[in-house]
Amino acid sequence: MAVLFSRIKGMLFLLFLPCFCSGQPTPPLLRFAIFLDPSNMVYLRWDHDEQEVMLFELQVHTNGWVAFGFSPHGELPGSDIVIGGVFPNGSIYFSVS
C-alpha cells in the first residue's frame, strides 16, 4: 500500500505543477468531474487509463493556497497530502507530504 501512495505522490507533482503555471497546454479530456463543496468553489476532474494511471485536475477559487489529500481509510492519519499556492510576490510553491 505504501508503494502505491508513493507512486501517487510522484504523479501528483507532475500533474499539479502545470495548474499553477501560466501558458497552460490544452487540458486533457477527463471523463469524471464533481464539485466538492456546496458553493461550487472546488471542482475536481479525473480519469484513468488502461494501466490504471490516474490523472487529476483540481480547480479552486482561492486567495493563495490549496491542499488535496489521499487516504487509504478516509482519515488524515496515513494520508498523502499535496499543498500548493502562490506567494504575494507571484512565485509558486508546491509540497507533497
Short mmCIF file of N, CA and C in Angstrom, two decimals:
data_model
loop_
_atom_site.label_atom_id
_atom_site.label_comp_id
_atom_site.label_asym_id
_atom_site.label_seq_id
_atom_site.Cartn_x
_atom_site.Cartn_y
_atom_site.Cartn_z
N MET A 1 0.82 -1.19 0.00
CA MET A 1 0.00 0.00 0.00
C MET A 1 0.87 1.26 0.00
N ALA A 2 1.96 1.27 0.78
CA ALA A 2 2.83 2.45 0.83
C ALA A 2 3.46 2.72 -0.53
N VAL A 3 3.78 1.68 -1.28
CA VAL A 3 4.37 1.87 -2.60
C VAL A 3 3.37 2.56 -3.52
N LEU A 4 2.10 2.16 -3.45
CA LEU A 4 1.06 2.78 -4.27
C LEU A 4 0.98 4.27 -3.99
N PHE A 5 0.93 4.66 -2.73
CA PHE A 5 0.80 6.07 -2.41
C PHE A 5 2.08 6.84 -2.73
N SER A 6 3.22 6.20 -2.65
CA SER A 6 4.46 6.87 -3.06
C SER A 6 4.42 7.16 -4.56
N ARG A 7 3.89 6.24 -5.35
CA ARG A 7 3.76 6.48 -6.79
C ARG A 7 2.76 7.59 -7.05
N ILE A 8 1.69 7.65 -6.26
CA ILE A 8 0.70 8.72 -6.42
C ILE A 8 1.34 10.06 -6.13
N LYS A 9 2.17 10.16 -5.10
CA LYS A 9 2.83 11.42 -4.78
C LYS A 9 3.64 11.92 -5.97
N GLY A 10 4.43 11.05 -6.57
CA GLY A 10 5.23 11.45 -7.72
C GLY A 10 4.37 11.88 -8.89
N MET A 11 3.27 11.19 -9.10
CA MET A 11 2.37 11.53 -10.18
C MET A 11 1.72 12.88 -9.93
N LEU A 12 1.32 13.15 -8.70
CA LEU A 12 0.67 14.41 -8.40
C LEU A 12 1.60 15.58 -8.63
N PHE A 13 2.88 15.43 -8.32
CA PHE A 13 3.82 16.51 -8.57
C PHE A 13 3.80 16.91 -10.03
N LEU A 14 3.78 15.94 -10.90
CA LEU A 14 3.77 16.22 -12.33
C LEU A 14 2.44 16.81 -12.79
N LEU A 15 1.36 16.46 -12.13
CA LEU A 15 0.05 16.89 -12.58
C LEU A 15 -0.36 18.24 -12.00
N PHE A 16 -0.02 18.51 -10.77
CA PHE A 16 -0.46 19.74 -10.16
C PHE A 16 0.39 20.94 -10.56
N LEU A 17 1.67 20.74 -10.81
CA LEU A 17 2.54 21.85 -11.13
C LEU A 17 2.04 22.67 -12.32
N PRO A 18 1.59 22.06 -13.41
CA PRO A 18 1.09 22.88 -14.51
C PRO A 18 -0.13 23.71 -14.15
N CYS A 19 -0.88 23.32 -13.14
CA CYS A 19 -2.06 24.08 -12.75
C CYS A 19 -1.70 25.46 -12.21
N PHE A 20 -0.49 25.62 -11.68
CA PHE A 20 -0.08 26.89 -11.10
C PHE A 20 0.70 27.77 -12.08
N CYS A 21 1.05 27.25 -13.24
CA CYS A 21 1.89 27.99 -14.18
C CYS A 21 1.04 28.63 -15.27
N SER A 22 1.52 29.74 -15.80
CA SER A 22 0.82 30.38 -16.91
C SER A 22 1.19 29.67 -18.21
N GLY A 23 0.44 29.95 -19.26
CA GLY A 23 0.71 29.33 -20.55
C GLY A 23 0.43 27.84 -20.55
N GLN A 24 -0.67 27.43 -19.91
CA GLN A 24 -1.00 26.02 -19.81
C GLN A 24 -1.32 25.42 -21.17
N PRO A 25 -0.93 24.17 -21.39
CA PRO A 25 -1.34 23.48 -22.61
C PRO A 25 -2.84 23.17 -22.54
N THR A 26 -3.41 22.74 -23.64
CA THR A 26 -4.83 22.37 -23.67
C THR A 26 -5.06 21.26 -22.65
N PRO A 27 -6.07 21.42 -21.77
CA PRO A 27 -6.30 20.39 -20.76
C PRO A 27 -6.75 19.08 -21.40
N PRO A 28 -6.34 17.95 -20.81
CA PRO A 28 -6.75 16.66 -21.36
C PRO A 28 -8.24 16.42 -21.12
N LEU A 29 -8.82 15.54 -21.91
CA LEU A 29 -10.20 15.15 -21.71
C LEU A 29 -10.27 14.25 -20.48
N LEU A 30 -10.98 14.68 -19.47
CA LEU A 30 -11.16 13.90 -18.25
C LEU A 30 -12.65 13.58 -18.14
N ARG A 31 -12.97 12.29 -18.05
CA ARG A 31 -14.36 11.85 -18.14
C ARG A 31 -15.19 12.07 -16.89
N PHE A 32 -14.55 12.21 -15.73
CA PHE A 32 -15.30 12.30 -14.48
C PHE A 32 -15.06 13.65 -13.83
N ALA A 33 -16.11 14.21 -13.22
CA ALA A 33 -15.97 15.53 -12.59
C ALA A 33 -17.04 15.71 -11.51
N ILE A 34 -16.70 16.50 -10.49
CA ILE A 34 -17.65 16.80 -9.42
C ILE A 34 -17.21 18.06 -8.68
N PHE A 35 -18.17 18.87 -8.23
CA PHE A 35 -17.88 19.95 -7.30
C PHE A 35 -17.80 19.31 -5.92
N LEU A 36 -16.79 19.67 -5.13
CA LEU A 36 -16.58 19.06 -3.82
C LEU A 36 -17.19 19.85 -2.68
N ASP A 37 -17.83 20.98 -2.99
CA ASP A 37 -18.42 21.81 -1.94
C ASP A 37 -19.74 22.39 -2.43
N PRO A 38 -20.62 22.80 -1.52
CA PRO A 38 -21.93 23.32 -1.92
C PRO A 38 -21.86 24.69 -2.61
N SER A 39 -20.77 25.44 -2.44
CA SER A 39 -20.62 26.76 -3.07
C SER A 39 -20.04 26.67 -4.47
N ASN A 40 -19.71 25.47 -4.95
CA ASN A 40 -19.09 25.27 -6.27
C ASN A 40 -17.78 26.04 -6.42
N MET A 41 -16.97 26.03 -5.37
CA MET A 41 -15.68 26.70 -5.39
C MET A 41 -14.52 25.72 -5.62
N VAL A 42 -14.77 24.42 -5.41
CA VAL A 42 -13.74 23.40 -5.56
C VAL A 42 -14.26 22.36 -6.56
N TYR A 43 -13.58 22.27 -7.71
CA TYR A 43 -14.01 21.41 -8.81
C TYR A 43 -12.91 20.38 -9.10
N LEU A 44 -13.26 19.11 -9.02
CA LEU A 44 -12.31 18.03 -9.25
C LEU A 44 -12.69 17.29 -10.53
N ARG A 45 -11.70 17.11 -11.41
CA ARG A 45 -11.86 16.29 -12.62
C ARG A 45 -10.82 15.18 -12.55
N TRP A 46 -11.16 13.99 -13.05
CA TRP A 46 -10.22 12.88 -13.03
C TRP A 46 -10.55 11.86 -14.11
N ASP A 47 -9.57 11.01 -14.37
CA ASP A 47 -9.74 9.92 -15.32
C ASP A 47 -8.61 8.92 -15.07
N HIS A 48 -8.65 7.78 -15.74
CA HIS A 48 -7.60 6.78 -15.64
C HIS A 48 -7.44 6.12 -17.00
N ASP A 49 -6.27 5.52 -17.21
CA ASP A 49 -6.02 4.84 -18.48
C ASP A 49 -6.04 3.32 -18.26
N GLU A 50 -5.69 2.59 -19.30
CA GLU A 50 -5.73 1.13 -19.25
C GLU A 50 -4.78 0.54 -18.21
N GLN A 51 -3.69 1.25 -17.91
CA GLN A 51 -2.73 0.79 -16.90
C GLN A 51 -3.12 1.25 -15.49
N GLU A 52 -4.30 1.84 -15.36
CA GLU A 52 -4.84 2.37 -14.11
C GLU A 52 -4.02 3.52 -13.55
N VAL A 53 -3.35 4.27 -14.42
CA VAL A 53 -2.69 5.51 -14.02
C VAL A 53 -3.76 6.58 -13.96
N MET A 54 -3.84 7.27 -12.83
CA MET A 54 -4.89 8.27 -12.66
C MET A 54 -4.35 9.67 -12.91
N LEU A 55 -5.19 10.50 -13.52
CA LEU A 55 -4.88 11.90 -13.79
C LEU A 55 -5.92 12.75 -13.08
N PHE A 56 -5.47 13.73 -12.30
CA PHE A 56 -6.36 14.59 -11.54
C PHE A 56 -6.16 16.04 -11.95
N GLU A 57 -7.24 16.80 -11.94
CA GLU A 57 -7.17 18.24 -12.11
C GLU A 57 -8.06 18.85 -11.04
N LEU A 58 -7.52 19.76 -10.26
CA LEU A 58 -8.26 20.42 -9.19
C LEU A 58 -8.32 21.91 -9.50
N GLN A 59 -9.52 22.44 -9.64
CA GLN A 59 -9.73 23.87 -9.87
C GLN A 59 -10.35 24.45 -8.62
N VAL A 60 -9.69 25.46 -8.04
CA VAL A 60 -10.13 26.01 -6.76
C VAL A 60 -10.11 27.53 -6.82
N HIS A 61 -11.20 28.15 -6.37
CA HIS A 61 -11.20 29.61 -6.18
C HIS A 61 -10.58 29.84 -4.80
N THR A 62 -9.39 30.45 -4.78
CA THR A 62 -8.66 30.60 -3.53
C THR A 62 -7.91 31.92 -3.51
N ASN A 63 -7.51 32.32 -2.33
CA ASN A 63 -6.72 33.54 -2.17
C ASN A 63 -5.23 33.24 -2.04
N GLY A 64 -4.79 32.08 -2.48
CA GLY A 64 -3.35 31.84 -2.44
C GLY A 64 -2.87 30.43 -2.26
N TRP A 65 -3.64 29.51 -1.68
CA TRP A 65 -3.13 28.16 -1.50
C TRP A 65 -4.26 27.15 -1.57
N VAL A 66 -3.90 25.89 -1.79
CA VAL A 66 -4.85 24.79 -1.83
C VAL A 66 -4.15 23.52 -1.35
N ALA A 67 -4.90 22.63 -0.72
CA ALA A 67 -4.38 21.33 -0.29
C ALA A 67 -5.35 20.25 -0.76
N PHE A 68 -4.79 19.10 -1.09
CA PHE A 68 -5.60 17.98 -1.58
C PHE A 68 -4.97 16.71 -1.03
N GLY A 69 -5.79 15.79 -0.51
CA GLY A 69 -5.23 14.61 0.11
C GLY A 69 -5.83 13.31 -0.36
N PHE A 70 -5.05 12.24 -0.20
CA PHE A 70 -5.46 10.88 -0.49
C PHE A 70 -5.24 10.05 0.76
N SER A 71 -6.20 9.19 1.06
CA SER A 71 -6.08 8.36 2.24
C SER A 71 -6.59 6.96 1.94
N PRO A 72 -5.89 5.94 2.44
CA PRO A 72 -6.38 4.58 2.23
C PRO A 72 -7.61 4.25 3.06
N HIS A 73 -7.88 5.08 4.11
CA HIS A 73 -9.00 4.80 5.01
C HIS A 73 -9.96 5.98 5.16
N GLY A 74 -9.77 7.06 4.41
CA GLY A 74 -10.66 8.22 4.51
C GLY A 74 -10.40 9.09 5.72
N GLU A 75 -9.24 8.96 6.34
CA GLU A 75 -8.89 9.74 7.52
C GLU A 75 -7.53 10.39 7.32
N LEU A 76 -7.24 11.45 8.08
CA LEU A 76 -5.99 12.18 7.97
C LEU A 76 -4.75 11.34 8.31
N PRO A 77 -4.74 10.56 9.40
CA PRO A 77 -3.55 9.75 9.68
C PRO A 77 -3.27 8.76 8.55
N GLY A 78 -2.04 8.75 8.07
CA GLY A 78 -1.65 7.85 7.00
C GLY A 78 -1.96 8.37 5.60
N SER A 79 -2.45 9.58 5.50
CA SER A 79 -2.81 10.12 4.18
C SER A 79 -1.61 10.80 3.52
N ASP A 80 -1.72 11.00 2.22
CA ASP A 80 -0.74 11.75 1.44
C ASP A 80 -1.40 13.07 1.06
N ILE A 81 -0.70 14.17 1.28
CA ILE A 81 -1.28 15.49 1.06
C ILE A 81 -0.40 16.30 0.13
N VAL A 82 -1.03 16.99 -0.79
CA VAL A 82 -0.37 17.89 -1.72
C VAL A 82 -0.81 19.31 -1.36
N ILE A 83 0.15 20.21 -1.20
CA ILE A 83 -0.15 21.61 -0.87
C ILE A 83 0.58 22.48 -1.88
N GLY A 84 -0.12 23.44 -2.43
CA GLY A 84 0.50 24.36 -3.38
C GLY A 84 -0.16 25.71 -3.31
N GLY A 85 0.53 26.70 -3.81
CA GLY A 85 -0.04 28.03 -3.80
C GLY A 85 0.85 29.06 -4.45
N VAL A 86 0.44 30.31 -4.26
CA VAL A 86 1.15 31.44 -4.85
C VAL A 86 1.47 32.43 -3.73
N PHE A 87 2.75 32.80 -3.62
CA PHE A 87 3.14 33.82 -2.65
C PHE A 87 2.69 35.20 -3.15
N PRO A 88 2.62 36.20 -2.27
CA PRO A 88 2.21 37.55 -2.69
C PRO A 88 3.06 38.14 -3.82
N ASN A 89 4.32 37.70 -3.93
CA ASN A 89 5.18 38.23 -4.99
C ASN A 89 4.97 37.51 -6.33
N GLY A 90 4.05 36.51 -6.37
CA GLY A 90 3.74 35.81 -7.60
C GLY A 90 4.48 34.50 -7.79
N SER A 91 5.47 34.21 -6.96
CA SER A 91 6.17 32.93 -7.10
C SER A 91 5.30 31.80 -6.54
N ILE A 92 5.48 30.60 -7.05
CA ILE A 92 4.68 29.48 -6.63
C ILE A 92 5.43 28.55 -5.70
N TYR A 93 4.71 27.79 -4.91
CA TYR A 93 5.31 26.75 -4.09
C TYR A 93 4.45 25.51 -4.20
N PHE A 94 5.08 24.37 -3.97
CA PHE A 94 4.42 23.08 -4.11
C PHE A 94 5.09 22.11 -3.16
N SER A 95 4.29 21.37 -2.39
CA SER A 95 4.85 20.44 -1.42
C SER A 95 4.00 19.18 -1.37
N VAL A 96 4.65 18.06 -1.21
CA VAL A 96 3.99 16.76 -1.05
C VAL A 96 4.43 16.22 0.30
N SER A 97 3.46 15.83 1.11
CA SER A 97 3.83 15.26 2.42
C SER A 97 3.06 14.00 2.68
#
